[in-house]
Amino acid sequence: LAWWALLHLILCSALVQMRLPVAVGLAGSFLIGLHAGLRFPRCPGLLVVSPGGRFALPAEGLFGLTLAPATRIGGAWVELAFEHERVPPLLLLRDQFTDSAWRRLRIALAEWV
């Protein structure tokens, strides 16, 4: 949320720095604000991890997803790639989890990847 708000705030401040006519600046600010509200990234929803390396995204109606070889594990992030054409890669960050949930996810991924 902070990143999204800051991005649009920077765009509005760039309009001010360009010293455009007031009407153009107001219209541009309105469009930037409209974009911020309408195109706000949605939450991916609940991710269910089952034994045996199966995943589900119940809100999307997708069950029994398996990991693709493109899945990557970093120090503070995990990118889950699924072998399903409708599911784009899912980026998970360390601060989205409790310590124990993050450890369990990384251990499970190390077994499956």
mmCIF file of C-alpha atoms in Angstrom:
data_model
loop_
_atom_site.group_PDB
_atom_site.id
_atom_site.type_symbol
_atom_site.label_atom_id
_atom_site.label_comp_id
_atom_site.label_asym_id
_atom_site.label_seq_id
_atom_site.Cartn_x
_atom_site.Cartn_y
_atom_site.Cartn_z
ATOM 1 C CA LEU A 1 0.000 0.000 0.000
ATOM 2 C CA ALA A 2 2.819 2.398 0.884
ATOM 3 C CA TRP A 3 4.630 1.671 -2.375
ATOM 4 C CA TRP A 4 1.474 2.213 -4.431
ATOM 5 C CA ALA A 5 0.658 5.505 -2.689
ATOM 6 C CA LEU A 6 4.256 6.757 -2.944
ATOM 7 C CA LEU A 7 4.413 5.952 -6.650
ATOM 8 C CA HIS A 8 1.353 8.066 -7.384
ATOM 9 C CA LEU A 9 2.506 10.840 -5.077
ATOM 10 C CA ILE A 10 5.792 11.029 -7.005
ATOM 11 C CA LEU A 11 3.884 11.209 -10.285
ATOM 12 C CA CYS A 12 1.762 14.089 -8.971
ATOM 13 C CA SER A 13 4.843 15.925 -7.711
ATOM 14 C CA ALA A 14 6.434 15.493 -11.146
ATOM 15 C CA LEU A 15 3.423 17.288 -12.640
ATOM 16 C CA VAL A 16 3.994 20.187 -10.259
ATOM 17 C CA GLN A 17 7.694 20.329 -11.161
ATOM 18 C CA MET A 18 6.861 20.551 -14.886
ATOM 19 C CA ARG A 19 5.080 23.888 -14.295
ATOM 20 C CA LEU A 20 2.219 23.067 -16.597
ATOM 21 C CA PRO A 21 -0.881 25.240 -16.837
ATOM 22 C CA VAL A 22 -3.174 24.814 -13.832
ATOM 23 C CA ALA A 23 -5.925 23.076 -15.822
ATOM 24 C CA VAL A 24 -3.474 20.534 -17.239
ATOM 25 C CA GLY A 25 -1.975 19.921 -13.788
ATOM 26 C CA LEU A 26 -5.397 19.382 -12.220
ATOM 27 C CA ALA A 27 -6.492 17.053 -15.026
ATOM 28 C CA GLY A 28 -3.248 15.112 -14.745
ATOM 29 C CA SER A 29 -3.564 14.837 -10.972
ATOM 30 C CA PHE A 30 -7.146 13.650 -11.361
ATOM 31 C CA LEU A 31 -6.075 10.972 -13.837
ATOM 32 C CA ILE A 32 -3.220 9.829 -11.607
ATOM 33 C CA GLY A 33 -5.595 9.626 -8.624
ATOM 34 C CA LEU A 34 -8.122 7.751 -10.740
ATOM 35 C CA HIS A 35 -5.432 5.286 -11.792
ATOM 36 C CA ALA A 36 -4.362 4.801 -8.174
ATOM 37 C CA GLY A 37 -7.913 3.931 -7.160
ATOM 38 C CA LEU A 38 -9.004 1.833 -10.109
ATOM 39 C CA ARG A 39 -5.817 -0.137 -10.751
ATOM 40 C CA PHE A 40 -4.913 -0.869 -7.125
ATOM 41 C CA PRO A 41 -3.254 -4.331 -7.097
ATOM 42 C CA ARG A 42 -5.545 -6.915 -5.587
ATOM 43 C CA CYS A 43 -4.487 -9.375 -2.929
ATOM 44 C CA PRO A 44 -3.793 -12.853 -4.322
ATOM 45 C CA GLY A 45 -5.986 -14.384 -1.631
ATOM 46 C CA LEU A 46 -5.470 -17.486 0.423
ATOM 47 C CA LEU A 47 -2.729 -19.932 -0.564
ATOM 48 C CA VAL A 48 -3.222 -23.447 0.801
ATOM 49 C CA VAL A 49 -0.175 -25.711 1.008
ATOM 50 C CA SER A 50 -0.980 -29.418 1.288
ATOM 51 C CA PRO A 51 1.307 -32.345 2.074
ATOM 52 C CA GLY A 52 3.062 -33.715 -0.963
ATOM 53 C CA GLY A 53 3.672 -30.371 -2.621
ATOM 54 C CA ARG A 54 0.123 -29.564 -3.715
ATOM 55 C CA PHE A 55 -1.113 -25.990 -3.622
ATOM 56 C CA ALA A 56 -4.546 -24.417 -3.925
ATOM 57 C CA LEU A 57 -5.896 -20.922 -4.523
ATOM 58 C CA PRO A 58 -9.520 -21.388 -3.359
ATOM 59 C CA ALA A 59 -10.623 -17.840 -4.244
ATOM 60 C CA GLU A 60 -9.589 -18.504 -7.851
ATOM 61 C CA GLY A 61 -11.182 -21.964 -7.866
ATOM 62 C CA LEU A 62 -7.802 -23.624 -8.470
ATOM 63 C CA PHE A 63 -6.918 -26.794 -6.587
ATOM 64 C CA GLY A 64 -4.185 -29.426 -6.922
ATOM 65 C CA LEU A 65 -1.579 -27.041 -8.370
ATOM 66 C CA THR A 66 1.953 -28.378 -8.650
ATOM 67 C CA LEU A 67 5.155 -26.358 -8.682
ATOM 68 C CA ALA A 68 6.972 -25.735 -11.946
ATOM 69 C CA PRO A 69 10.770 -25.932 -12.237
ATOM 70 C CA ALA A 70 10.819 -22.117 -12.506
ATOM 71 C CA THR A 71 10.079 -21.813 -8.762
ATOM 72 C CA ARG A 72 12.854 -19.823 -7.060
ATOM 73 C CA ILE A 73 13.781 -19.381 -3.401
ATOM 74 C CA GLY A 74 15.692 -16.323 -2.169
ATOM 75 C CA GLY A 75 16.737 -15.161 1.281
ATOM 76 C CA ALA A 76 13.694 -12.958 1.943
ATOM 77 C CA TRP A 77 11.404 -14.002 -0.892
ATOM 78 C CA VAL A 78 9.964 -16.997 -2.682
ATOM 79 C CA GLU A 79 8.612 -17.003 -6.224
ATOM 80 C CA LEU A 80 6.153 -19.833 -6.778
ATOM 81 C CA ALA A 81 5.660 -20.863 -10.395
ATOM 82 C CA PHE A 82 2.869 -23.325 -11.052
ATOM 83 C CA GLU A 83 2.359 -25.800 -13.874
ATOM 84 C CA HIS A 84 -1.001 -24.288 -14.774
ATOM 85 C CA GLU A 85 -1.470 -21.830 -17.622
ATOM 86 C CA ARG A 86 -3.989 -19.647 -15.734
ATOM 87 C CA VAL A 87 -1.767 -19.002 -12.715
ATOM 88 C CA PRO A 88 0.975 -16.364 -13.005
ATOM 89 C CA PRO A 89 4.034 -16.661 -10.732
ATOM 90 C CA LEU A 90 3.282 -15.709 -7.143
ATOM 91 C CA LEU A 91 5.857 -13.658 -5.205
ATOM 92 C CA LEU A 92 5.836 -14.144 -1.436
ATOM 93 C CA LEU A 93 7.883 -11.895 0.849
ATOM 94 C CA ARG A 94 9.306 -12.761 4.254
ATOM 95 C CA ASP A 95 7.368 -10.056 6.088
ATOM 96 C CA GLN A 96 4.039 -11.566 4.993
ATOM 97 C CA PHE A 97 4.583 -14.569 7.311
ATOM 98 C CA THR A 98 5.181 -15.339 10.937
ATOM 99 C CA ASP A 99 8.633 -16.748 11.682
ATOM 100 C CA SER A 100 7.371 -20.314 12.064
ATOM 101 C CA ALA A 101 5.195 -20.192 8.925
ATOM 102 C CA TRP A 102 8.116 -18.825 6.875
ATOM 103 C CA ARG A 103 10.416 -21.609 8.151
ATOM 104 C CA ARG A 104 7.829 -24.301 7.376
ATOM 105 C CA LEU A 105 7.248 -22.925 3.866
ATOM 106 C CA ARG A 106 10.975 -22.800 3.081
ATOM 107 C CA ILE A 107 11.555 -26.316 4.411
ATOM 108 C CA ALA A 108 8.641 -27.652 2.391
ATOM 109 C CA LEU A 109 9.817 -25.872 -0.756
ATOM 110 C CA ALA A 110 13.339 -27.204 -0.322
ATOM 111 C CA GLU A 111 11.891 -30.721 -0.430
ATOM 112 C CA TRP A 112 9.729 -30.120 -3.513
ATOM 113 C CA VAL A 113 11.967 -27.910 -5.635
#
